Coordinates of C-alpha atoms in Angstrom, one line a residue:
Chain A
M21 CA 111.7 45.6 -40.3
A22 CA 110.2 48.3 -42.5
A23 CA 109.6 51.3 -40.2
A24 CA 105.8 52.9 -41.3
A25 CA 105.7 55.1 -44.1
D26 CA 104.4 58.2 -42.2
S27 CA 106.5 60.7 -40.4
S28 CA 104.4 61.1 -37.9
G29 CA 107.9 59.7 -35.5
D30 CA 105.0 57.6 -34.4
G31 CA 106.1 53.4 -34.0
G32 CA 105.0 50.5 -36.3
T33 CA 105.0 47.8 -35.8
S34 CA 106.6 45.0 -37.2
S35 CA 103.6 44.4 -40.6
G36 CA 104.2 48.0 -41.1
E37 CA 101.0 48.9 -39.3
K38 CA 100.3 52.0 -37.2
T39 CA 100.9 52.3 -33.8
I40 CA 99.9 55.1 -31.4
V41 CA 101.1 55.5 -28.0
L42 CA 99.4 56.0 -25.3
V43 CA 101.2 57.2 -21.6
S44 CA 98.8 57.0 -18.2
S45 CA 97.7 59.6 -15.6
D46 CA 100.8 58.8 -13.4
N47 CA 103.3 59.0 -16.4
S48 CA 103.8 55.2 -14.7
A49 CA 103.3 53.0 -17.7
R50 CA 103.6 53.7 -21.1
F51 CA 101.2 51.6 -24.4
E52 CA 101.8 50.9 -27.3
V53 CA 98.9 50.2 -29.1
R54 CA 97.5 49.6 -32.9
E55 CA 95.8 52.9 -34.2
A56 CA 92.4 51.0 -35.6
A57 CA 92.2 50.7 -31.5
A58 CA 93.1 53.0 -29.9
L59 CA 90.9 55.5 -32.8
L60 CA 88.3 53.4 -30.5
S61 CA 88.6 56.3 -28.2
Q62 CA 86.4 59.9 -29.3
T63 CA 89.2 61.1 -27.0
V64 CA 92.1 60.4 -28.4
R65 CA 91.1 60.7 -32.1
R66 CA 90.6 64.3 -31.3
M67 CA 94.2 64.9 -29.4
I68 CA 95.6 63.8 -32.2
D69 CA 93.7 66.0 -34.9
E70 CA 94.9 68.9 -32.8
A71 CA 98.6 68.3 -32.4
G72 CA 98.4 67.6 -35.8
A73 CA 102.4 68.3 -37.1
D74 CA 103.7 68.8 -34.0
A75 CA 102.6 65.2 -32.9
S76 CA 105.8 63.7 -31.1
G77 CA 107.0 60.5 -30.2
D78 CA 106.6 60.9 -26.7
G79 CA 103.2 59.5 -26.7
I80 CA 99.7 61.2 -25.6
T81 CA 98.9 61.8 -21.9
L82 CA 96.3 61.0 -20.6
P83 CA 95.6 63.4 -17.1
D84 CA 92.0 61.4 -16.6
V85 CA 92.8 57.7 -16.5
D86 CA 95.6 56.2 -13.9
A87 CA 97.9 52.7 -15.3
K88 CA 95.8 50.0 -14.6
T89 CA 92.7 51.1 -15.4
L90 CA 94.5 52.2 -18.9
A91 CA 95.7 48.1 -19.2
K92 CA 92.0 47.2 -18.8
V93 CA 89.8 50.3 -21.7
L94 CA 93.7 48.6 -23.9
E95 CA 92.7 45.2 -23.7
Y96 CA 88.7 46.3 -24.9
C97 CA 90.3 48.4 -27.3
N98 CA 92.2 45.5 -28.4
K99 CA 88.6 43.0 -29.1
H100 CA 87.0 45.3 -30.2
A101 CA 89.3 46.8 -33.1
P102 CA 88.8 46.6 -36.3
A103 CA 90.9 44.2 -38.5
S104 CA 91.5 47.2 -40.0
S105 CA 93.5 50.8 -39.7
S106 CA 92.3 52.9 -42.2
S107 CA 89.2 56.0 -40.5
S108 CA 86.6 54.4 -43.0
A109 CA 86.4 50.7 -41.8
A110 CA 87.0 51.8 -37.4
E111 CA 82.6 52.6 -37.8
A112 CA 82.7 48.5 -39.9
A113 CA 80.8 46.6 -37.8
P114 CA 82.8 43.6 -36.2
P115 CA 83.0 40.5 -38.6
A116 CA 80.3 37.9 -38.4
E117 CA 82.7 35.1 -36.8
G118 CA 83.9 37.0 -34.2
E119 CA 80.9 38.5 -32.7
E120 CA 79.4 35.1 -30.3
D121 CA 83.3 35.7 -29.0
L122 CA 83.3 39.8 -28.4
E123 CA 79.9 38.4 -26.1
R124 CA 81.5 36.1 -24.5
F125 CA 84.5 38.2 -23.8
D126 CA 82.4 41.7 -22.8
R127 CA 80.8 39.3 -20.0
E128 CA 83.4 38.3 -18.8
F129 CA 85.6 41.6 -19.2
V130 CA 82.5 43.2 -16.5
R131 CA 83.4 40.4 -14.1
V132 CA 85.1 42.6 -12.0
D133 CA 85.0 44.2 -8.5
M134 CA 82.6 47.4 -8.1
G135 CA 86.4 49.8 -8.3
T136 CA 87.1 48.4 -10.9
L137 CA 84.0 49.0 -12.8
Y138 CA 84.0 51.8 -11.6
S139 CA 86.8 53.5 -12.6
L140 CA 86.1 51.0 -16.7
V141 CA 82.5 53.6 -16.5
T142 CA 84.8 56.9 -15.8
A143 CA 87.4 56.2 -18.0
A144 CA 84.8 55.5 -21.0
S145 CA 82.9 58.1 -20.5
Y146 CA 86.4 60.8 -20.5
L147 CA 87.5 58.5 -23.4
K148 CA 84.1 58.8 -24.5
I149 CA 84.4 54.4 -26.2
E150 CA 80.7 54.3 -26.8
G151 CA 80.8 50.1 -27.1
L152 CA 83.1 50.4 -23.6
L153 CA 80.7 52.8 -21.4
N154 CA 77.4 50.9 -23.0
L155 CA 79.1 48.2 -21.8
T156 CA 79.8 49.4 -18.2
C157 CA 76.3 51.5 -17.8
Q158 CA 74.3 48.2 -18.8
T159 CA 75.9 46.1 -16.1
I160 CA 75.1 48.8 -14.1
A161 CA 71.5 49.3 -14.8
D162 CA 71.4 45.7 -14.2
M163 CA 72.7 45.8 -10.9
I164 CA 69.7 48.5 -10.1
K165 CA 66.4 47.0 -12.1
G166 CA 64.2 45.3 -9.8
K167 CA 65.8 46.0 -6.5
T168 CA 65.1 48.5 -3.7
P169 CA 66.6 51.2 -2.4
E170 CA 68.3 50.4 0.1
Q171 CA 69.7 47.2 -1.7
I172 CA 70.8 49.7 -4.3
R173 CA 72.8 51.6 -2.0
K174 CA 74.4 47.9 -0.4
T175 CA 75.0 47.3 -4.5
L176 CA 76.4 50.1 -5.2
G177 CA 77.8 51.7 -2.5
I178 CA 76.3 54.6 -2.4
T179 CA 75.6 57.1 1.1
S180 CA 72.4 58.8 1.6
E181 CA 72.6 62.0 3.6
F182 CA 68.6 62.9 2.7
T183 CA 67.0 63.0 6.6
P184 CA 64.3 60.9 6.9
E185 CA 61.9 63.8 6.4
E186 CA 63.2 64.2 3.3
E187 CA 63.5 60.9 2.1
D188 CA 59.8 60.7 3.0
E189 CA 59.2 63.8 0.4
V190 CA 60.8 61.8 -2.4
R191 CA 58.6 57.9 -1.7
R192 CA 55.1 60.5 -1.7
E193 CA 55.5 62.6 -4.9
N194 CA 57.0 58.6 -6.5
A195 CA 54.4 56.9 -4.4
W196 CA 53.4 54.7 -7.3
A197 CA 56.8 54.0 -8.2
F198 CA 57.6 51.9 -4.5
Chain B
M15 CA 76.1 57.3 7.2
A16 CA 78.7 54.9 9.6
M17 CA 76.2 52.7 10.0
V18 CA 76.4 52.0 6.0
S19 CA 79.7 51.4 6.1
G20 CA 80.0 48.9 8.8
A21 CA 77.9 47.3 7.0
K22 CA 79.7 46.7 4.0
R23 CA 82.9 45.7 6.1
R24 CA 80.3 42.7 7.5
R25 CA 78.9 41.6 4.4
G26 CA 82.3 41.5 3.1
L27 CA 81.3 42.8 -0.4
E28 CA 83.8 41.7 -4.0
G29 CA 86.9 44.4 -3.8
E30 CA 89.1 43.8 -0.5
E31 CA 90.1 47.2 -1.3
E32 CA 86.9 49.1 -1.4
E33 CA 85.8 48.1 1.8
E34 CA 88.8 49.0 3.4
D35 CA 89.1 52.4 1.6
E36 CA 86.7 54.9 3.1
E37 CA 87.9 56.9 0.0
R38 CA 86.0 54.2 -2.5
L39 CA 82.9 54.7 -0.3
D40 CA 80.4 56.1 -3.1
R41 CA 81.7 56.1 -5.5
I42 CA 79.1 55.7 -8.7
S43 CA 78.1 58.9 -6.9
R44 CA 81.3 61.0 -8.6
L45 CA 80.7 59.0 -11.9
P46 CA 79.3 63.1 -14.2
D47 CA 76.0 63.4 -14.8
G48 CA 75.5 62.7 -17.7
V49 CA 77.2 58.5 -17.3
L50 CA 75.0 58.7 -14.2
G51 CA 72.0 59.6 -16.7
D52 CA 73.1 57.4 -19.1
I53 CA 73.1 54.1 -16.3
V54 CA 69.5 55.6 -15.4
A55 CA 68.1 56.0 -18.9
L56 CA 68.6 52.3 -19.6
L57 CA 66.2 50.9 -16.2
P58 CA 62.5 50.3 -16.4
T59 CA 59.8 53.6 -15.5
N60 CA 59.1 52.2 -11.9
D61 CA 63.3 51.2 -11.5
G62 CA 64.6 54.9 -12.6
A63 CA 62.1 56.8 -10.7
R64 CA 62.8 54.9 -7.4
T65 CA 66.7 55.9 -8.1
Q66 CA 65.5 59.4 -6.8
V67 CA 65.5 58.2 -3.3
L68 CA 68.8 57.5 -3.7
S69 CA 70.1 60.6 -2.6
S70 CA 70.6 64.4 -3.2
R71 CA 72.5 63.3 -5.7
W72 CA 70.8 60.8 -7.8
R73 CA 67.0 63.0 -6.9
H74 CA 68.0 65.3 -10.0
I75 CA 68.9 62.8 -11.7
W76 CA 65.9 61.0 -13.7
R77 CA 63.9 63.5 -14.4
S78 CA 66.5 65.6 -16.2
A79 CA 68.3 62.1 -17.7
P80 CA 66.1 61.5 -21.3
L81 CA 62.9 59.0 -19.9
N82 CA 61.9 56.0 -20.5
I83 CA 58.0 55.0 -20.0
D84 CA 58.3 51.6 -20.4
L85 CA 55.2 49.5 -18.2
D86 CA 55.7 45.6 -20.6
I87 CA 55.7 44.6 -16.5
N88 CA 58.5 41.9 -16.6
P89 CA 57.5 38.5 -14.4
D90 CA 61.5 39.2 -13.6
Y91 CA 61.3 42.2 -11.4
P92 CA 58.2 42.0 -8.6
L93 CA 58.3 45.5 -8.5
G94 CA 56.7 45.3 -11.3
A95 CA 54.0 48.3 -13.5
N96 CA 51.0 47.7 -11.6
N97 CA 50.5 50.7 -9.8
V98 CA 51.1 53.1 -12.5
T99 CA 47.8 54.4 -13.3
E100 CA 47.3 56.8 -16.2
I101 CA 47.3 60.0 -13.3
V102 CA 50.2 58.7 -12.7
I103 CA 51.3 59.2 -16.8
S104 CA 49.9 61.9 -16.5
R105 CA 52.3 64.0 -14.0
I106 CA 55.3 62.0 -15.5
L107 CA 54.4 63.2 -18.5
S108 CA 53.4 67.1 -17.2
S109 CA 57.6 66.8 -15.0
H110 CA 59.6 65.6 -16.8
Q111 CA 62.2 67.7 -17.4
G112 CA 64.9 65.1 -20.2
P113 CA 63.8 64.2 -23.1
C114 CA 61.5 61.0 -23.7
R115 CA 63.1 58.4 -26.1
R116 CA 60.8 56.1 -25.4
F117 CA 57.3 55.3 -24.3
S118 CA 55.6 51.8 -24.8
I119 CA 52.3 50.4 -23.3
P120 CA 51.5 47.3 -23.0
E121 CA 49.1 44.7 -24.8
H122 CA 45.8 44.9 -21.9
Y123 CA 47.5 48.7 -20.8
L124 CA 43.5 50.1 -21.9
H125 CA 42.0 48.1 -21.9
Y126 CA 42.1 46.5 -18.0
R127 CA 41.5 50.5 -16.8
G128 CA 38.7 50.7 -19.0
L129 CA 40.8 53.8 -20.7
P130 CA 39.0 55.4 -24.6
V131 CA 41.9 54.4 -26.8
T132 CA 41.7 58.2 -26.8
S133 CA 44.3 58.4 -24.2
L134 CA 46.5 57.6 -25.7
D135 CA 46.0 60.2 -27.3
G136 CA 45.6 62.6 -24.6
W137 CA 49.4 61.6 -23.6
L138 CA 51.3 61.6 -26.7
E139 CA 49.8 65.4 -27.2
S140 CA 52.6 66.2 -24.2
P141 CA 55.6 68.0 -24.8
A142 CA 57.9 66.2 -22.6
L143 CA 57.8 63.7 -25.7
D144 CA 58.7 65.5 -28.4
R145 CA 61.2 64.2 -30.6
L146 CA 59.6 60.5 -29.3
Q147 CA 62.0 57.8 -31.1
E148 CA 60.1 54.9 -30.0
L149 CA 56.8 53.6 -29.7
E150 CA 54.9 50.8 -28.9
F151 CA 51.3 50.4 -28.2
H152 CA 48.4 48.3 -28.5
Y153 CA 44.6 48.9 -28.3
G154 CA 44.0 45.4 -27.3
R155 CA 42.7 42.7 -29.5
P156 CA 38.6 43.3 -30.5
R157 CA 36.4 40.7 -28.8
L158 CA 35.3 37.8 -30.6
S159 CA 31.5 39.1 -31.0
K160 CA 33.2 42.6 -32.1
L161 CA 36.3 41.7 -35.0
A162 CA 33.2 43.1 -37.6
L163 CA 33.4 46.5 -36.5
P164 CA 36.5 48.4 -37.8
L165 CA 39.7 48.5 -35.6
P166 CA 40.2 52.2 -34.2
P167 CA 42.6 54.6 -35.9
P168 CA 46.5 54.2 -35.0
P169 CA 45.8 58.3 -32.8
A170 CA 46.3 60.7 -34.2
S171 CA 49.3 62.7 -32.3
V172 CA 51.5 59.8 -34.1
H173 CA 52.6 62.2 -37.0
R174 CA 53.7 64.8 -34.0
F175 CA 56.5 62.3 -34.2
S176 CA 57.3 61.6 -37.7
S177 CA 61.1 62.9 -38.4
T178 CA 62.2 61.6 -35.0
L179 CA 60.4 57.7 -35.1
R180 CA 63.3 55.3 -35.6
A181 CA 61.0 51.8 -33.9
V182 CA 57.8 52.1 -33.7
S183 CA 54.4 49.3 -32.9
F184 CA 51.0 49.4 -34.0
G185 CA 48.5 47.3 -32.5
G186 CA 45.1 46.7 -32.6
C187 CA 44.2 49.2 -35.1
G188 CA 43.0 50.2 -37.9
F189 CA 44.9 50.9 -41.1
T190 CA 40.6 51.9 -43.1
D191 CA 42.3 54.7 -45.8
G192 CA 43.8 52.5 -48.6
N193 CA 47.2 54.3 -50.4
N194 CA 47.9 55.8 -47.2
A195 CA 45.9 58.3 -47.0
S196 CA 46.3 59.5 -43.7
G197 CA 49.5 60.7 -45.0
L198 CA 52.0 58.3 -42.2
H199 CA 55.2 59.4 -43.3
F200 CA 59.2 57.7 -41.4
P201 CA 61.7 59.6 -42.8
V202 CA 64.4 57.4 -40.2
L203 CA 62.5 54.6 -39.6
N204 CA 64.2 51.9 -38.7
Q205 CA 62.0 48.7 -37.0
L206 CA 57.9 48.8 -38.2
S207 CA 55.6 46.3 -35.9
L208 CA 52.1 45.5 -36.7
S209 CA 50.6 43.3 -34.3
D210 CA 46.9 42.3 -34.5
V211 CA 45.8 45.6 -37.2
R212 CA 43.9 45.6 -40.0
F213 CA 45.1 47.4 -43.2
L214 CA 43.3 47.2 -46.9
E215 CA 45.3 46.0 -49.4
S216 CA 46.3 48.9 -50.6
S217 CA 47.8 50.4 -47.4
L218 CA 50.6 48.5 -46.5
R219 CA 52.3 48.4 -49.6
A220 CA 51.4 52.3 -48.7
L221 CA 52.8 52.7 -45.8
L222 CA 55.9 50.6 -46.2
S223 CA 56.9 53.3 -48.5
A224 CA 56.9 56.0 -46.7
C225 CA 59.3 54.4 -44.3
P226 CA 62.2 55.2 -46.6
V227 CA 64.7 54.0 -44.9
L228 CA 63.0 50.8 -43.1
Q229 CA 65.2 48.0 -42.0
S230 CA 63.1 45.1 -40.2
L231 CA 59.5 44.6 -40.3
L232 CA 57.0 42.3 -37.7
L233 CA 54.0 41.1 -38.3
M234 CA 51.9 39.1 -36.0
G235 CA 48.6 38.6 -35.9
S236 CA 45.8 39.0 -38.3
I237 CA 46.0 41.8 -41.9
G238 CA 42.6 42.0 -43.1
F239 CA 43.4 39.8 -46.4
P240 CA 45.7 36.8 -47.7
R241 CA 48.1 37.8 -49.3
V242 CA 51.4 40.6 -48.7
Q243 CA 53.6 40.5 -51.1
I244 CA 57.3 42.7 -50.2
A245 CA 59.6 44.9 -52.0
S246 CA 61.9 46.4 -50.5
Q247 CA 65.6 48.0 -51.1
T248 CA 66.1 48.3 -47.7
L249 CA 64.8 45.2 -45.5
R250 CA 66.9 43.9 -43.7
S251 CA 64.7 41.6 -41.6
I252 CA 61.1 40.4 -41.9
G253 CA 59.1 38.2 -39.6
V254 CA 55.9 37.3 -39.1
R255 CA 54.0 35.1 -36.6
S256 CA 49.6 34.5 -37.0
S257 CA 48.2 34.5 -33.8
C258 CA 44.3 32.8 -33.0
G259 CA 41.1 34.5 -34.8
P260 CA 38.8 33.6 -38.3
M261 CA 40.9 32.7 -40.7
N262 CA 40.3 35.3 -44.0
L263 CA 41.7 38.0 -41.2
Q264 CA 45.0 35.8 -41.2
L265 CA 48.1 36.5 -43.7
Q266 CA 48.2 33.5 -45.3
H267 CA 50.9 33.6 -48.1
L268 CA 53.8 36.5 -47.7
I269 CA 55.6 37.0 -50.5
I270 CA 59.1 38.0 -50.6
E271 CA 59.3 39.6 -54.4
D272 CA 61.9 41.7 -53.9
A273 CA 64.4 42.4 -51.6
P274 CA 68.2 42.8 -52.0
C275 CA 68.8 43.5 -49.1
L276 CA 67.2 41.0 -46.8
E277 CA 69.0 38.6 -44.4
R278 CA 65.7 37.0 -42.2
L279 CA 63.1 35.5 -42.4
L280 CA 61.4 34.0 -39.7
C281 CA 57.9 32.1 -39.5
F282 CA 56.6 31.8 -36.0
D283 CA 53.9 29.2 -37.2
C284 CA 51.1 28.8 -35.4
F285 CA 50.5 24.8 -35.2
C286 CA 46.7 24.6 -36.9
K287 CA 47.2 27.5 -38.6
G288 CA 50.0 28.0 -41.6
I289 CA 51.8 30.9 -43.7
T290 CA 52.7 29.6 -46.6
I291 CA 56.3 32.3 -47.3
S292 CA 57.3 32.1 -51.6
V293 CA 60.9 33.2 -51.9
I294 CA 61.6 34.7 -55.4
S295 CA 64.9 37.2 -54.7
A296 CA 66.2 37.8 -52.0
P297 CA 70.0 36.9 -53.4
E298 CA 71.5 37.8 -49.4
L299 CA 68.9 35.9 -47.0
L300 CA 70.7 34.5 -44.0
V301 CA 68.9 33.7 -41.9
L302 CA 65.8 31.0 -42.1
G303 CA 63.8 29.3 -40.3
P304 CA 61.6 28.0 -37.5
R305 CA 57.8 27.3 -39.1
S306 CA 55.6 27.4 -42.3
P307 CA 53.5 24.4 -43.8
R308 CA 55.0 25.4 -46.9
L309 CA 58.2 27.4 -48.1
Q310 CA 58.7 27.7 -51.4
F311 CA 62.7 29.4 -52.7
G312 CA 61.8 29.5 -56.7
T313 CA 61.2 26.6 -58.2
T314 CA 62.2 24.7 -54.2
V315 CA 59.6 23.6 -52.5
F316 CA 59.4 22.8 -48.3
Q317 CA 55.7 20.9 -48.3
G318 CA 54.7 19.4 -44.5
S319 CA 58.7 20.1 -44.2
G320 CA 59.5 17.5 -47.0
L321 CA 61.5 18.8 -49.5
V322 CA 59.3 18.4 -52.2
S323 CA 61.2 19.7 -55.4
L324 CA 64.9 21.0 -55.2
K325 CA 65.2 23.1 -58.3
M326 CA 66.6 25.6 -57.4
V327 CA 69.9 25.9 -54.1
M328 CA 70.5 28.8 -52.0
H329 CA 73.7 29.8 -51.2
S330 CA 73.4 32.7 -49.2
V331 CA 71.3 30.6 -46.3
K332 CA 73.8 30.0 -43.7
V333 CA 72.0 29.3 -40.0
L334 CA 68.7 27.8 -39.9
S335 CA 66.2 27.0 -37.4
L336 CA 63.5 24.2 -36.9
S337 CA 61.0 23.5 -35.3
E338 CA 59.5 20.3 -35.6
E339 CA 57.6 18.4 -33.4
R340 CA 59.5 14.2 -34.6
L341 CA 62.9 15.2 -35.6
S342 CA 63.8 13.6 -38.7
L343 CA 66.7 13.7 -40.0
D344 CA 65.2 13.3 -43.6
V345 CA 64.0 16.1 -43.5
V346 CA 66.6 18.7 -42.5
I347 CA 69.4 16.7 -45.3
G348 CA 66.4 17.7 -47.0
Y349 CA 67.7 21.3 -45.9
M350 CA 70.9 20.5 -46.7
K351 CA 70.8 19.8 -50.0
C352 CA 69.1 23.5 -50.4
F353 CA 71.4 25.4 -48.2
P354 CA 75.0 23.0 -48.8
Y355 CA 76.8 26.4 -47.8
L356 CA 74.4 26.0 -43.7
E357 CA 77.1 26.3 -40.7
R358 CA 74.4 26.6 -37.7
L359 CA 71.3 24.9 -37.4
Y360 CA 69.1 25.3 -34.4
I361 CA 65.8 22.2 -34.6
Q362 CA 63.6 22.5 -31.5
T363 CA 61.8 19.2 -31.2
K364 CA 58.7 17.4 -29.3
M365 CA 58.4 14.7 -29.2
A366 CA 60.2 10.8 -29.4
G367 CA 61.1 11.6 -33.9
E368 CA 60.9 9.0 -36.2
K369 CA 63.4 6.5 -36.2
N370 CA 66.3 7.8 -38.3
V371 CA 67.8 4.5 -39.6
W372 CA 70.5 6.4 -41.2
C373 CA 73.4 4.2 -42.4
R374 CA 72.4 2.2 -45.8
K375 CA 70.4 5.4 -47.2
Y376 CA 72.2 7.7 -47.4
R377 CA 76.0 6.0 -47.6
N378 CA 76.0 7.5 -51.3
L379 CA 75.1 10.6 -50.1
I380 CA 78.0 11.9 -47.0
G381 CA 80.4 10.9 -49.6
T382 CA 78.6 13.9 -52.0
L383 CA 77.0 16.1 -49.7
D384 CA 80.2 18.3 -48.1
I385 CA 78.4 19.3 -44.7
R386 CA 79.8 23.1 -43.7
L387 CA 78.0 22.7 -40.6
K388 CA 79.7 24.4 -37.9
K389 CA 77.3 24.2 -35.1
I390 CA 74.4 22.4 -34.0
V391 CA 71.6 23.1 -31.3
L392 CA 69.1 20.5 -30.3
A393 CA 66.4 21.5 -27.8
G394 CA 64.3 18.5 -27.0
Y395 CA 66.5 16.5 -26.4
R396 CA 65.8 12.8 -25.2
G397 CA 69.0 10.3 -25.9
N398 CA 66.3 7.6 -27.2
T399 CA 67.2 5.6 -30.2
S400 CA 65.7 8.7 -33.0
H401 CA 67.5 11.2 -31.3
V402 CA 70.8 9.3 -31.1
N403 CA 70.5 8.2 -34.5
F404 CA 69.5 11.7 -35.4
A405 CA 72.9 13.3 -33.3
K406 CA 75.1 10.5 -34.7
F407 CA 74.7 11.2 -38.2
F408 CA 77.1 14.8 -37.4
V409 CA 78.8 13.1 -34.9
L410 CA 80.2 11.7 -38.1
N411 CA 79.9 12.4 -41.4
A412 CA 80.3 16.4 -40.4
R413 CA 84.1 17.4 -41.2
M414 CA 83.9 21.1 -39.5
L415 CA 81.6 21.0 -36.8
E416 CA 82.7 22.8 -34.0
S417 CA 80.1 22.1 -31.7
M418 CA 77.5 20.1 -30.9
R419 CA 74.6 20.9 -28.3
L420 CA 72.0 19.2 -26.9
E421 CA 69.3 21.0 -24.8
L422 CA 67.4 18.3 -22.8
C423 CA 63.7 17.2 -22.3
I424 CA 62.3 20.1 -20.1
A425 CA 60.2 16.9 -19.1
K426 CA 63.4 15.2 -17.8
P427 CA 65.0 14.5 -14.3
S428 CA 68.1 16.3 -14.4
P429 CA 70.5 13.2 -16.1
S430 CA 72.8 11.3 -13.8
N431 CA 76.4 10.9 -15.2
A432 CA 76.1 7.4 -16.0
W433 CA 73.2 8.5 -18.4
I434 CA 75.7 10.6 -19.6
D435 CA 78.4 8.8 -20.3
K436 CA 76.3 6.3 -21.9
Q437 CA 75.1 8.9 -24.4
Y438 CA 78.9 9.5 -25.1
R439 CA 78.7 6.6 -25.8
L440 CA 75.6 6.0 -28.1
L441 CA 77.1 9.0 -30.2
Q442 CA 80.4 7.7 -30.8
T443 CA 82.2 9.7 -30.2
K444 CA 85.6 9.1 -30.2
N445 CA 84.6 8.4 -33.9
K446 CA 83.6 12.3 -34.2
A447 CA 84.5 13.6 -38.0
S448 CA 86.1 16.9 -36.3
R449 CA 88.5 16.4 -33.9
D450 CA 87.6 19.6 -32.3
M451 CA 83.8 19.1 -32.0
Q452 CA 83.4 19.8 -28.6
L453 CA 79.3 17.5 -27.3
D454 CA 77.7 19.5 -24.6
F455 CA 74.9 18.7 -22.5
A456 CA 72.7 21.3 -21.0
S457 CA 70.4 20.7 -18.5
D458 CA 68.2 23.8 -19.7
Y459 CA 66.8 25.0 -22.7
G460 CA 68.3 27.9 -23.4
L461 CA 67.0 28.1 -27.0
Y462 CA 63.4 28.4 -28.2
L463 CA 62.1 28.6 -30.6
T464 CA 58.4 27.8 -30.0
Y465 CA 55.2 30.4 -30.9
S466 CA 54.5 30.9 -27.7
F467 CA 58.5 31.8 -26.8
F468 CA 58.8 34.1 -29.7
R469 CA 60.4 37.1 -29.5
P470 CA 59.9 40.8 -31.4
E471 CA 63.9 41.0 -30.4
Q472 CA 64.6 38.1 -32.7
V473 CA 63.4 40.5 -35.8
H474 CA 64.1 43.7 -34.8
D475 CA 67.8 42.9 -33.0
L476 CA 70.5 43.1 -35.5
S477 CA 73.2 44.4 -34.4
T478 CA 73.9 39.9 -34.5
A479 CA 74.0 38.1 -38.0
D480 CA 73.2 35.4 -35.7
P481 CA 69.5 35.9 -33.5
F482 CA 70.1 32.6 -32.2
P483 CA 71.8 31.8 -28.5

């Protein structure tokens, strides 16, 4: 098995492609992923840049992402990562034949319970993964569209500390919307 | 608050952990402001404004998130924009803190409210709209009695957004100064829609030159002169749709002179009118359709949907959509000869169709024609002899076919299992040419190719190479 050509200490797959190790917040799980997948996160990208020559084989710890969420996030990244790990290819669009496949994947990916969905949107925001953030925000927005505030509160689990007077005031100010 | 959590438990929402774990209540409100703002910014105006009442945490989110003034009345959402009066728009604009990304007024709004077109200028002057990225408006179509009169010019304040507009849709206005004398210039504009606008011939070309990074262009309705010639180094998608109106103002001939980046060319023609399309140079054309009475690729000509002359073959075309009242295999084979690398075929049909008998007629052809089709969707399938013969041709001869979806004619009631089984037998799926082929029946239409169901996203949304489902 050929070792990776660079000397940063990160692991390599048997094909020699560079991989990165990401560690969950509680240190309970380590994930070795293709560099191209990990770099979908702007936060990871920045951490690697900052670590620079000091990068050790210990991997990058993500203090705000627990193991279960990180696993799911990486499922998304692995599916959406470009084939090549060069940084210019990371911005290139995936091939046309894969698009329907990706759309189907995305639709299934967000069929989760609300707790998981919130963990995903939080993680996507922290890790700055644009595609995942858009996907999760749109999913939540779709749950809000066309519903009354009472229905939205029930669906999203929002508690309102408004007094009846305060709520009336907001409704009056925006009467046209109700 | 206790009532809310009790109600949640009774209703049994998804996610067992969430019901039991008190800590997880209202997790969404613990997301950072920026993320909540991202979510709210995706909502139409009414829904967005209503989020203010969800809780005190949410109250200021809408006000500070990027604003969408989107009054498009969507029948799916019953809490529509009926109450958004002009006073309300002015109030939103004056009280909103966040940048406004999108301002969209539907076609009939100004007309039904009896507002003069100058109201739009008033709103567009609002500081809340600084750095606007998307503008969509329509002054309304002039009544027949007033057709001879010139259309009002686009709002003067549109110049304010020159440097930030990425998408604009002009509706019902006239560009009456030749050569873009009003000096419109849109350096970052990607999407341009012109709906029922009136041009002098020189104005359109000048306007396109003023959009150096334009990617998609949609022409709907009257233009003012019968021929439009497009030469653009950047355009990736062009769509045309005719509309009712006097013939002398309608676009009749669209000529693609030189479009090296053009991937998508869509024409949604009204059945009675017709737009001739001539493609002189578009080497990257990928997606084509669905309807035009006369289509030319150099010296190859399709007239009335039949292949009249085949001289030039287009290797780049991979996706073809067709709106054919009578389903005809001859017509489709004509297209396949012109587009030998065709991979996806979407057809919408309406009536009973031609006989489509093919065994003897195309016996020789089958040996020589390499059918590379991978996906076929046929909407309006009736399961009658004509349609069965058509579909059977591909079942038995398309060696690379991966999926065929037959969307049943709306007039038919939901099919019984017996009917479907019979269809599989008639289509001889046991002898299918492609081992992996999947054949599905759908009782709802997913494919809408007719003039009335056309959507601008089919032209403007370039995020996927294939705009059809």
